[in-house]
PDB file of C-alpha atoms in Angstrom:
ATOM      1  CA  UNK A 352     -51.746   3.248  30.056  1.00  0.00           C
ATOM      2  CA  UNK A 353     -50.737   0.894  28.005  1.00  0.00           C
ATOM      3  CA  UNK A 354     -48.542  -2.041  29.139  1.00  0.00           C
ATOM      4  CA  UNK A 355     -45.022  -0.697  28.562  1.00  0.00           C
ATOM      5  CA  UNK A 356     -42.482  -1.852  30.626  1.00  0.00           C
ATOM      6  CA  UNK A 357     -41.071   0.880  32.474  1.00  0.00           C
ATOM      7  CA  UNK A 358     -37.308   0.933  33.269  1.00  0.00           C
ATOM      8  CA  UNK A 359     -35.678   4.205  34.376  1.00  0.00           C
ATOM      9  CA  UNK A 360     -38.304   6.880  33.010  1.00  0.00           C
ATOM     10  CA  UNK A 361     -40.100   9.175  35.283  1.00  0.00           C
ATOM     11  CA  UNK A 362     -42.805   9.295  33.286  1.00  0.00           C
ATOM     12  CA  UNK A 363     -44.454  12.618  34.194  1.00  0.00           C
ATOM     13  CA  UNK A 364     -40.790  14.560  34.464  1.00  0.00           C
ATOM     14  CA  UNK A 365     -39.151  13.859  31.816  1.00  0.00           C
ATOM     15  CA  UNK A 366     -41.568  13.800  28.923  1.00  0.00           C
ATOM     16  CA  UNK A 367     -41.054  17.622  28.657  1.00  0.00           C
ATOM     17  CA  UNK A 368     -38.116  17.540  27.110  1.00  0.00           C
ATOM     18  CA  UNK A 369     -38.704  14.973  24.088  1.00  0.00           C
ATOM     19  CA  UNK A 370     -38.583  17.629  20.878  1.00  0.00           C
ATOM     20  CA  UNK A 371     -37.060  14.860  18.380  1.00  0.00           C
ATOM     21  CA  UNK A 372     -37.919  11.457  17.639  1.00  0.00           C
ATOM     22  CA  UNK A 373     -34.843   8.910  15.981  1.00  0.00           C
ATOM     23  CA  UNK A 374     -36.316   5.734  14.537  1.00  0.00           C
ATOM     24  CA  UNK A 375     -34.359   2.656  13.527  1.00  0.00           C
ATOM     25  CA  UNK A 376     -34.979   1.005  10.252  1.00  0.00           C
ATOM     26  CA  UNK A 377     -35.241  -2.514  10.361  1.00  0.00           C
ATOM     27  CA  UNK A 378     -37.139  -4.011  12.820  1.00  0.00           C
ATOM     28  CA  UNK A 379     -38.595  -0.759  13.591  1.00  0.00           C
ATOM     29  CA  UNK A 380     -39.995   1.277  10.366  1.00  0.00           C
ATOM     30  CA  UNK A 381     -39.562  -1.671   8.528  1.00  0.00           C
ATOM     31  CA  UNK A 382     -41.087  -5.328   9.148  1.00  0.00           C
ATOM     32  CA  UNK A 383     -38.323  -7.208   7.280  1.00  0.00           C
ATOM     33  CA  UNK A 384     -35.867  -8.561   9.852  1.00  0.00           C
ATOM     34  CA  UNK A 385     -37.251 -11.960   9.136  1.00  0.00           C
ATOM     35  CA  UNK A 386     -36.040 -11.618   5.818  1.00  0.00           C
ATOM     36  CA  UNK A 387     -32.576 -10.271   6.338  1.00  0.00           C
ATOM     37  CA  UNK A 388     -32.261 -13.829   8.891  1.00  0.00           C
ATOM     38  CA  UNK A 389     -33.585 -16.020   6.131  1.00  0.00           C
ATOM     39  CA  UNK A 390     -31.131 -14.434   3.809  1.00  0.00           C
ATOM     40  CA  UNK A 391     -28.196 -15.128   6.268  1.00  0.00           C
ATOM     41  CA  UNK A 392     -29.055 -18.133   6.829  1.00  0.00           C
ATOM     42  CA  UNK A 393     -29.388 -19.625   3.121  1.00  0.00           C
ATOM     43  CA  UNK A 394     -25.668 -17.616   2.872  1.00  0.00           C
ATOM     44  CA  UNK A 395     -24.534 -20.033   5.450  1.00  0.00           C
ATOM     45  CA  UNK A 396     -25.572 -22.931   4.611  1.00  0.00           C
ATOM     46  CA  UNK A 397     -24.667 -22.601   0.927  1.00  0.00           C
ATOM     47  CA  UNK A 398     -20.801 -22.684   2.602  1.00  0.00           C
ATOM     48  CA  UNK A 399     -22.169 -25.774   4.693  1.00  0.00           C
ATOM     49  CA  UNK A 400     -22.368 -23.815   7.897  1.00  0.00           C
ATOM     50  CA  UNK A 401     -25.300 -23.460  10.151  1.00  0.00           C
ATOM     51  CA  UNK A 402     -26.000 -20.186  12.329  1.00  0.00           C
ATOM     52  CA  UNK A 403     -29.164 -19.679  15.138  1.00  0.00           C
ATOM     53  CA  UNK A 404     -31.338 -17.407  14.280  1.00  0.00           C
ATOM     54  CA  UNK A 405     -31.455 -15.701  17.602  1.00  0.00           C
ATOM     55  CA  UNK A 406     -27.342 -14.845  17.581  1.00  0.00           C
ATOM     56  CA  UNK A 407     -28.845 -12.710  13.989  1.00  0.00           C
ATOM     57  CA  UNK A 408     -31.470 -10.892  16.178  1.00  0.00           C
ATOM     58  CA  UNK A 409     -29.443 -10.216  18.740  1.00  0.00           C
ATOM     59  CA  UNK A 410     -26.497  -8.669  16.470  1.00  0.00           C
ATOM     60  CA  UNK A 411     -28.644  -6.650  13.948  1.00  0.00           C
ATOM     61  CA  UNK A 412     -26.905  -3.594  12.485  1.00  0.00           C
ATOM     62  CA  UNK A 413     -23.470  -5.216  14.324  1.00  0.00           C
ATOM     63  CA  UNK A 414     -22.375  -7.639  12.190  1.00  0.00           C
ATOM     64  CA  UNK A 415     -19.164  -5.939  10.587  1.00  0.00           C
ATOM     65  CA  UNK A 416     -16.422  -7.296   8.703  1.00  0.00           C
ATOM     66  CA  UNK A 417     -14.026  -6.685  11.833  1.00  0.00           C
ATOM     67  CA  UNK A 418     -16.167  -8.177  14.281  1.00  0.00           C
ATOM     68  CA  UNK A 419     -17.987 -11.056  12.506  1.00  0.00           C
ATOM     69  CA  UNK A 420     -15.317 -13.944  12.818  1.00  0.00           C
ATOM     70  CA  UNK A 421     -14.901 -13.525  16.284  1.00  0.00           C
ATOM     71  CA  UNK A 422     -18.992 -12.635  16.708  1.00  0.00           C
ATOM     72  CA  UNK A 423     -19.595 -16.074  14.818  1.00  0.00           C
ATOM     73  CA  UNK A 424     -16.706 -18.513  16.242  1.00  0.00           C
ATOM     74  CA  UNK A 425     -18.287 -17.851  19.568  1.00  0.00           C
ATOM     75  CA  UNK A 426     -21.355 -18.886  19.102  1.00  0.00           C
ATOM     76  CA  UNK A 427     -20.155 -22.179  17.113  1.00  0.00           C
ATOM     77  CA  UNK A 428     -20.197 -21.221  13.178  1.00  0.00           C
ATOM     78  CA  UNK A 429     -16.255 -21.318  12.951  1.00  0.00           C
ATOM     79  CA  UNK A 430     -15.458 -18.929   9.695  1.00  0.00           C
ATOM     80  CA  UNK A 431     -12.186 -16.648   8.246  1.00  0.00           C
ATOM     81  CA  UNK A 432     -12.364 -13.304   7.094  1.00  0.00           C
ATOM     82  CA  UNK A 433     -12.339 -14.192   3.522  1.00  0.00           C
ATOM     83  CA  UNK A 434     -15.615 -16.770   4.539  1.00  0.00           C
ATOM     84  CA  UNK A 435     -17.120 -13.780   6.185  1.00  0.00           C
ATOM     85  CA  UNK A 436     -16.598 -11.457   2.801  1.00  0.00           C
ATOM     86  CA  UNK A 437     -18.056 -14.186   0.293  1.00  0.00           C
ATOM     87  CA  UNK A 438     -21.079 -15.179   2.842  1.00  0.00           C
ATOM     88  CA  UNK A 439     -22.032 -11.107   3.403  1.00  0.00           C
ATOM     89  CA  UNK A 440     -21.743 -10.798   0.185  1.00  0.00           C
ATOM     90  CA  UNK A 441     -24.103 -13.693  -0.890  1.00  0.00           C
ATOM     91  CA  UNK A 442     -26.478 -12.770   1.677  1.00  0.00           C
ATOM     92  CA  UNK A 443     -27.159  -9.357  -0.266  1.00  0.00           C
ATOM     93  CA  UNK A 444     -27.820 -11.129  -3.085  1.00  0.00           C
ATOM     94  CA  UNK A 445     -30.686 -13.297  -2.003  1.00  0.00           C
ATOM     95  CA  UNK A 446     -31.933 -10.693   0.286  1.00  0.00           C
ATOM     96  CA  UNK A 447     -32.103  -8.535  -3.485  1.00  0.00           C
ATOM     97  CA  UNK A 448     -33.485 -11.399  -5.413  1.00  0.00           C
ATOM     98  CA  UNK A 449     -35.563 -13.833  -2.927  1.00  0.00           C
ATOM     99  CA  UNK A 450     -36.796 -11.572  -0.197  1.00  0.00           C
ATOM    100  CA  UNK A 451     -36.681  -7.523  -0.836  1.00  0.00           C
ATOM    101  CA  UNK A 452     -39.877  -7.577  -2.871  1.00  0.00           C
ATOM    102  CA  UNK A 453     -41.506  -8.610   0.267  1.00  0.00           C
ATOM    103  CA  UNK A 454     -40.678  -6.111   2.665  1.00  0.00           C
ATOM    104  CA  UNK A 455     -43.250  -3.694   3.928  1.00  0.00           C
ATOM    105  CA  UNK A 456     -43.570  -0.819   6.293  1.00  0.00           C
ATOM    106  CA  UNK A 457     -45.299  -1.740   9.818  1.00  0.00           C
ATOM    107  CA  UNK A 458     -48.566  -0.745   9.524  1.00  0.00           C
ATOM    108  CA  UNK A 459     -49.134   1.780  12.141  1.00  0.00           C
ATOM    109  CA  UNK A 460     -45.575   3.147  11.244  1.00  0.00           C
ATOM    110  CA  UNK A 461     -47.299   5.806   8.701  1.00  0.00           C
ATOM    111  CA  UNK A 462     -49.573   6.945  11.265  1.00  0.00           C
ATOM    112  CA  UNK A 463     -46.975   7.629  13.954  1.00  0.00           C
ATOM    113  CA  UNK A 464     -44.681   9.783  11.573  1.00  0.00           C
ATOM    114  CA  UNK A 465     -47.332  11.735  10.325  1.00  0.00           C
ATOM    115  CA  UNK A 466     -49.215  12.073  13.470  1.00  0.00           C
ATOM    116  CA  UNK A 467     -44.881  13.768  14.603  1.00  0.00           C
ATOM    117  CA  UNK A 468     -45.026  15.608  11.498  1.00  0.00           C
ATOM    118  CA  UNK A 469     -48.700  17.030  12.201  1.00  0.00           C
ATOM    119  CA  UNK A 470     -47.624  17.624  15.812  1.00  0.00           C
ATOM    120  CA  UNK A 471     -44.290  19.647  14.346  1.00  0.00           C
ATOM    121  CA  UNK A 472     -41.745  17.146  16.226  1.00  0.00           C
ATOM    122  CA  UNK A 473     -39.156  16.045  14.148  1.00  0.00           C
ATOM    123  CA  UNK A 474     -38.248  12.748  13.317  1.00  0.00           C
ATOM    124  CA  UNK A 475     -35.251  11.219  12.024  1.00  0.00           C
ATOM    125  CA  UNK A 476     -34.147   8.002  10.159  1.00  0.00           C
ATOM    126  CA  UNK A 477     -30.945   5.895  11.899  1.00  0.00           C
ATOM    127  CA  UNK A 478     -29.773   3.185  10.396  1.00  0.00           C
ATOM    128  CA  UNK A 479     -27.017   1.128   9.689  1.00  0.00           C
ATOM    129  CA  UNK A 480     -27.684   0.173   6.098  1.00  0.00           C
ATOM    130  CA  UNK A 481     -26.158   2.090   2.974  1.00  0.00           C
ATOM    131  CA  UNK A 482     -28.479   4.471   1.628  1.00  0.00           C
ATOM    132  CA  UNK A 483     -28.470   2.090  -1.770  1.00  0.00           C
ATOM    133  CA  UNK A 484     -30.152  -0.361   0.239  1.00  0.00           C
ATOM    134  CA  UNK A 485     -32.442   2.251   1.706  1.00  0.00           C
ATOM    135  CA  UNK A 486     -33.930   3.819  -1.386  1.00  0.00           C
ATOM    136  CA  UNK A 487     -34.590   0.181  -2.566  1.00  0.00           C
ATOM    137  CA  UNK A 488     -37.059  -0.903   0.548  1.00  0.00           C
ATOM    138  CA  UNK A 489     -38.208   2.077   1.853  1.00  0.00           C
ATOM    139  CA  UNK A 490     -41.159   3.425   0.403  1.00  0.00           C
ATOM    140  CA  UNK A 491     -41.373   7.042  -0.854  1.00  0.00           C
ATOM    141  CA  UNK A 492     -44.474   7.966   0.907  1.00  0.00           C
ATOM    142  CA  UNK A 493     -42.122   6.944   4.378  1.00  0.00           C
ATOM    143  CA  UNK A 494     -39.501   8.283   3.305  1.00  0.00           C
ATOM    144  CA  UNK A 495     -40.584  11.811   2.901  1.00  0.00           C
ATOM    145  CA  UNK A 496     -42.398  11.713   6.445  1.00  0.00           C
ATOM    146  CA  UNK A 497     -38.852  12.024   7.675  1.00  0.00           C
ATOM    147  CA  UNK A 498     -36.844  15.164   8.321  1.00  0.00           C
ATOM    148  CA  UNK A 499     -33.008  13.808   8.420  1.00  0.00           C
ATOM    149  CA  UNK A 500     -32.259  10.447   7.769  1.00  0.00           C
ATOM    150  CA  UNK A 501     -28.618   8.810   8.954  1.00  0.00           C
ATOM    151  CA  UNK A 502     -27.592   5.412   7.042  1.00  0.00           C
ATOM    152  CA  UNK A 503     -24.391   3.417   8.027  1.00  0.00           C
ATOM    153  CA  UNK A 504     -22.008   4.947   5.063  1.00  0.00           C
ATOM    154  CA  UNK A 505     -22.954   8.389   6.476  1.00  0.00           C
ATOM    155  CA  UNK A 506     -21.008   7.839   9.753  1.00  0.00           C
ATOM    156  CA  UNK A 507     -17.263   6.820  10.634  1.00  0.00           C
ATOM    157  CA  UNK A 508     -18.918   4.434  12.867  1.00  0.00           C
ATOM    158  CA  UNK A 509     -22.203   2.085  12.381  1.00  0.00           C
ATOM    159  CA  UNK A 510     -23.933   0.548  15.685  1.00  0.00           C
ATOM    160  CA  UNK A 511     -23.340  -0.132  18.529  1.00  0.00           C
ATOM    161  CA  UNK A 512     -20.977   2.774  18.615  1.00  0.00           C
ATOM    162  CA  UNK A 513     -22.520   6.357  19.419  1.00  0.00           C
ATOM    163  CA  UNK A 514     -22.217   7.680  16.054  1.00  0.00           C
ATOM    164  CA  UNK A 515     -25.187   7.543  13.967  1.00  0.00           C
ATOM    165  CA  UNK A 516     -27.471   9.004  17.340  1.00  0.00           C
ATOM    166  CA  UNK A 517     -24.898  11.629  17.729  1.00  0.00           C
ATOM    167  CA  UNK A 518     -24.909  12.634  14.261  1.00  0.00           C
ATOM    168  CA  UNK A 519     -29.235  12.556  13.810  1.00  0.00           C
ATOM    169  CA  UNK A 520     -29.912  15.347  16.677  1.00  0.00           C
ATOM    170  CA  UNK A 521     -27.180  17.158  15.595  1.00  0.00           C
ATOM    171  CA  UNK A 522     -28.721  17.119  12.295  1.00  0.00           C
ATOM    172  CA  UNK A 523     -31.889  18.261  13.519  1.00  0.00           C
ATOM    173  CA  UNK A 524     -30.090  21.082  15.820  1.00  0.00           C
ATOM    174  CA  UNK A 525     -31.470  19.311  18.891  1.00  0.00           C
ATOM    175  CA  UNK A 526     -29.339  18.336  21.863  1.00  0.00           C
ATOM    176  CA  UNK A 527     -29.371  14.322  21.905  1.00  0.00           C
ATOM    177  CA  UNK A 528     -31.015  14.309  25.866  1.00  0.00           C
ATOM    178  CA  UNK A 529     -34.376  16.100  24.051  1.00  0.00           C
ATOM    179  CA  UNK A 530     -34.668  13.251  21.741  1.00  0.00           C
ATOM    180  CA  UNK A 531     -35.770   9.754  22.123  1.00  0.00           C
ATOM    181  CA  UNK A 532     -34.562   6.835  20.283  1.00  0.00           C
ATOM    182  CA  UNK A 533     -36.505   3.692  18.652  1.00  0.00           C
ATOM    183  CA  UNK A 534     -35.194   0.893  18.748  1.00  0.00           C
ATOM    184  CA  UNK A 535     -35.583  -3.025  18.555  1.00  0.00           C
ATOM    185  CA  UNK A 536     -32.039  -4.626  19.230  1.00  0.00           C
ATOM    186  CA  UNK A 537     -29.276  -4.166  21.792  1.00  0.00           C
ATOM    187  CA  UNK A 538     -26.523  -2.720  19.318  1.00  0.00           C
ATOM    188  CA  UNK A 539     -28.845   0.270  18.427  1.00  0.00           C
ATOM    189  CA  UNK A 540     -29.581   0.500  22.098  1.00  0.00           C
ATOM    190  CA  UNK A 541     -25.953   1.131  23.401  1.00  0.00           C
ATOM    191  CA  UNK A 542     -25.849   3.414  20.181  1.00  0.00           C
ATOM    192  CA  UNK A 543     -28.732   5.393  21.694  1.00  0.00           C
ATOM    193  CA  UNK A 544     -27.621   5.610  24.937  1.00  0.00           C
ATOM    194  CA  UNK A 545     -23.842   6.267  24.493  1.00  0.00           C
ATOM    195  CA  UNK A 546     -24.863   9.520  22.324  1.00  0.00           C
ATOM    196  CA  UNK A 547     -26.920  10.510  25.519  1.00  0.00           C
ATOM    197  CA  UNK A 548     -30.767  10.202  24.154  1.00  0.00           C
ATOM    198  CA  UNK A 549     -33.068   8.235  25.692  1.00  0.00           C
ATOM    199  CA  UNK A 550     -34.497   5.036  24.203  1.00  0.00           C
ATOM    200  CA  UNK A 551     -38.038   3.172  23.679  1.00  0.00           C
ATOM    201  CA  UNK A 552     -37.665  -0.882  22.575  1.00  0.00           C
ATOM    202  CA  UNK A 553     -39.923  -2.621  20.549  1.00  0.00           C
ATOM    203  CA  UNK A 554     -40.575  -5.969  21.118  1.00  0.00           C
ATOM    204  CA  UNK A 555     -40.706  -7.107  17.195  1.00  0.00           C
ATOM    205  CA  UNK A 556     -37.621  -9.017  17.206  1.00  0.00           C
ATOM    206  CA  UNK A 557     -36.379  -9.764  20.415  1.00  0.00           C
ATOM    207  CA  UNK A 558     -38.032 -10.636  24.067  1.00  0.00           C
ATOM    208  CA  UNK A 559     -37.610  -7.955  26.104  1.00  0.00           C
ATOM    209  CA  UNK A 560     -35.442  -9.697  28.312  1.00  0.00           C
ATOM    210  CA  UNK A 561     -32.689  -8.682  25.428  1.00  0.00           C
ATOM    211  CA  UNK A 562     -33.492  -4.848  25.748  1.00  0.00           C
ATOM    212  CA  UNK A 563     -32.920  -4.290  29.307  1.00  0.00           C
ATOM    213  CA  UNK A 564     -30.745  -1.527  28.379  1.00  0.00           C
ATOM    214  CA  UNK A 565     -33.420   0.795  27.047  1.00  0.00           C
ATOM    215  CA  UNK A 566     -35.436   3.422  29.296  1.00  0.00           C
ATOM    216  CA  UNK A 567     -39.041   1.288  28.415  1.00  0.00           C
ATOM    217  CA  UNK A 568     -39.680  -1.610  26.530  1.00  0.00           C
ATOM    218  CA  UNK A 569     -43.241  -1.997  24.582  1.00  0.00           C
ATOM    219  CA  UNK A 570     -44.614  -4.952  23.261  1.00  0.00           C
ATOM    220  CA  UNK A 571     -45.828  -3.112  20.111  1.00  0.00           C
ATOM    221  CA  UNK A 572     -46.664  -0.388  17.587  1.00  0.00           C
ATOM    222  CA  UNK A 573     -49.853   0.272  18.734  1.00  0.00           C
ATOM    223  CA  UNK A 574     -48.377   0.860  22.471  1.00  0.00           C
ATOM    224  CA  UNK A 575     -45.537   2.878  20.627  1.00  0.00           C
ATOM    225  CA  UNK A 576     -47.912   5.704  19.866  1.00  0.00           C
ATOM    226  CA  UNK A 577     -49.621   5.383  22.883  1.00  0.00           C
ATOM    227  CA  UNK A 578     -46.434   6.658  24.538  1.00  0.00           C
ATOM    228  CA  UNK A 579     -45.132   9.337  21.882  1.00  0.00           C
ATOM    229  CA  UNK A 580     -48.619  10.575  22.140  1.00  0.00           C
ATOM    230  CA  UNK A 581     -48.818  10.684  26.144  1.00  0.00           C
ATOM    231  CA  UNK A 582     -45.304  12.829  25.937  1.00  0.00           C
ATOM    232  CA  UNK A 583     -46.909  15.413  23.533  1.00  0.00           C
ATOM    233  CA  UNK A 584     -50.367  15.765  25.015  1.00  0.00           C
ATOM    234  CA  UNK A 585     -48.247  16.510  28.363  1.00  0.00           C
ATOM    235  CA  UNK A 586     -46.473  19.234  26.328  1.00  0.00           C
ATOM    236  CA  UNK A 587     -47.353  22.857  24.899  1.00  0.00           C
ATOM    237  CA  UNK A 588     -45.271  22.452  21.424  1.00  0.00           C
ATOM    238  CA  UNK A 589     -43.249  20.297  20.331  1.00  0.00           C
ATOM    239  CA  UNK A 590     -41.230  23.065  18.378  1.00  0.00           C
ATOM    240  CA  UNK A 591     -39.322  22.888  15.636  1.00  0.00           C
ATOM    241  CA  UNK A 592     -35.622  24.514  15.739  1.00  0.00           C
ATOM    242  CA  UNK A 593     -35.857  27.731  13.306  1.00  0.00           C
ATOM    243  CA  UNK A 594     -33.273  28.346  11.296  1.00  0.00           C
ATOM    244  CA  UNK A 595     -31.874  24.763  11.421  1.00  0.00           C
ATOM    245  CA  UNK A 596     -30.873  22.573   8.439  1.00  0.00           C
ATOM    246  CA  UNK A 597     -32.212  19.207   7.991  1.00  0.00           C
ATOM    247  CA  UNK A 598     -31.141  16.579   5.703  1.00  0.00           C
ATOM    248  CA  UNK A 599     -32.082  13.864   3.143  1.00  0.00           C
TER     249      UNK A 599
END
């Protein structure tokens, strides 16, 4: 067994019930968090303003116009709204120019979708980027080893609210407590557990001290597919739903 972190799982009695698998973007599919913080923080401190890069970790896929003033006065980078508008919107820019180029798929990622599609489990895409940003770091070859993918202008609400995990088992005509989330920071967490699926952290970004929220916490890919495959080896099928839609 590898060394997972267990929190509320019963390991042998619940894995039955795991028919769809919901995978966050960054962080998770994709190894470019690192980037996304370097590009915040050269938007910063081109307005002369200084942010940690842990309060960026710990609010990926939550940092929304709404929220962001408050989010950032709070933790000592006093900004406006208006700030907040020109520094998001500078921090796309350099993430385009300086740092998108360099983004690549975990390595073991490819393995573990195909290995779900092989096994006839379906997996699905949630994240809260636009699909525009999507389609410019994802590769193809991932992309298509997906059967429904979610992106943040697809839902009323983006992480941390319930929204985007609601909408991906729904998608995949799957009730949300037979599929298990992915996930590698708090706000994508609560999003997985307020739509009522169960969740596996990733240590890539955060200490697991940050993702106490999550049903088991593992330290890395490798230890990823060492659980996904324990639940399906412990199953018949993992069956597809017949006559269901999935989406693109």
């Amino acid at each position: 067994m590898p060394n997972a972190r267990f929190g509320r799982f019963k390991v042998l009695g619940v894995i039955l019930k795991y028919r769809a698998y919901l995978f966050d973007m960054d962080g998770v599919v994709l190894d470019s968090m690192r980037f996304h913080v370097s590009a915040w923080k050269r938007a910063f401190l081109e307005f002369g303003l200084k942010v940690e890069d842990k309060i960026l970790y710990l609010y990926e896929g939550a940092i929304e116009p709404g929220t962001a003033v408050e989010l950032f006065s709070q933790n000592g980078c006093t900004i406006t709204e208006s700030d907040f508008e020109k520094i998001l919107s500078r921090q796309k820019l350099i993430f385009r120019d300086r740092y998108r180029h360099r983004v690549r798929p975990y390595p073991e990622i490819s393995r573990i979708l195909q290995y779900l599609k092989d096994q006839g489990c379906p997996a699905a895409l949630v994240t809260s980027s636009h699909m525009e940003i999507l389609g410019a770091i994802l590769p193809r070859q991932v992309m298509r080893l997906f059967d429904c993918i979610i992106t943040g202008d697809s839902v009323q609400r983006r992480k941390p609210f319930p929204d985007p995990y609601s909408k991906a088992p729904s998608a995949l005509c799957i009730p949300p407590e037979e599929a298990v989330a992915v996930e590698n920071a708090p706000s994508g967490i609560y999003s997985a557990k307020g739509a009522g699926t169960s969740c596996i952290a990733i240590t890539t970004t955060l200490g697991p001290e940050y993702l106490k929220g999550a049903d088991i916490v593992v330290n890395n890919h490798k230890e990823l597919f060492d659980i996904i495959n324990n639940y399906i080896t412990k199953t018949e099928t993992c069956p597809r739903v017949l006559g269901c839609g999935t989406s693109h």
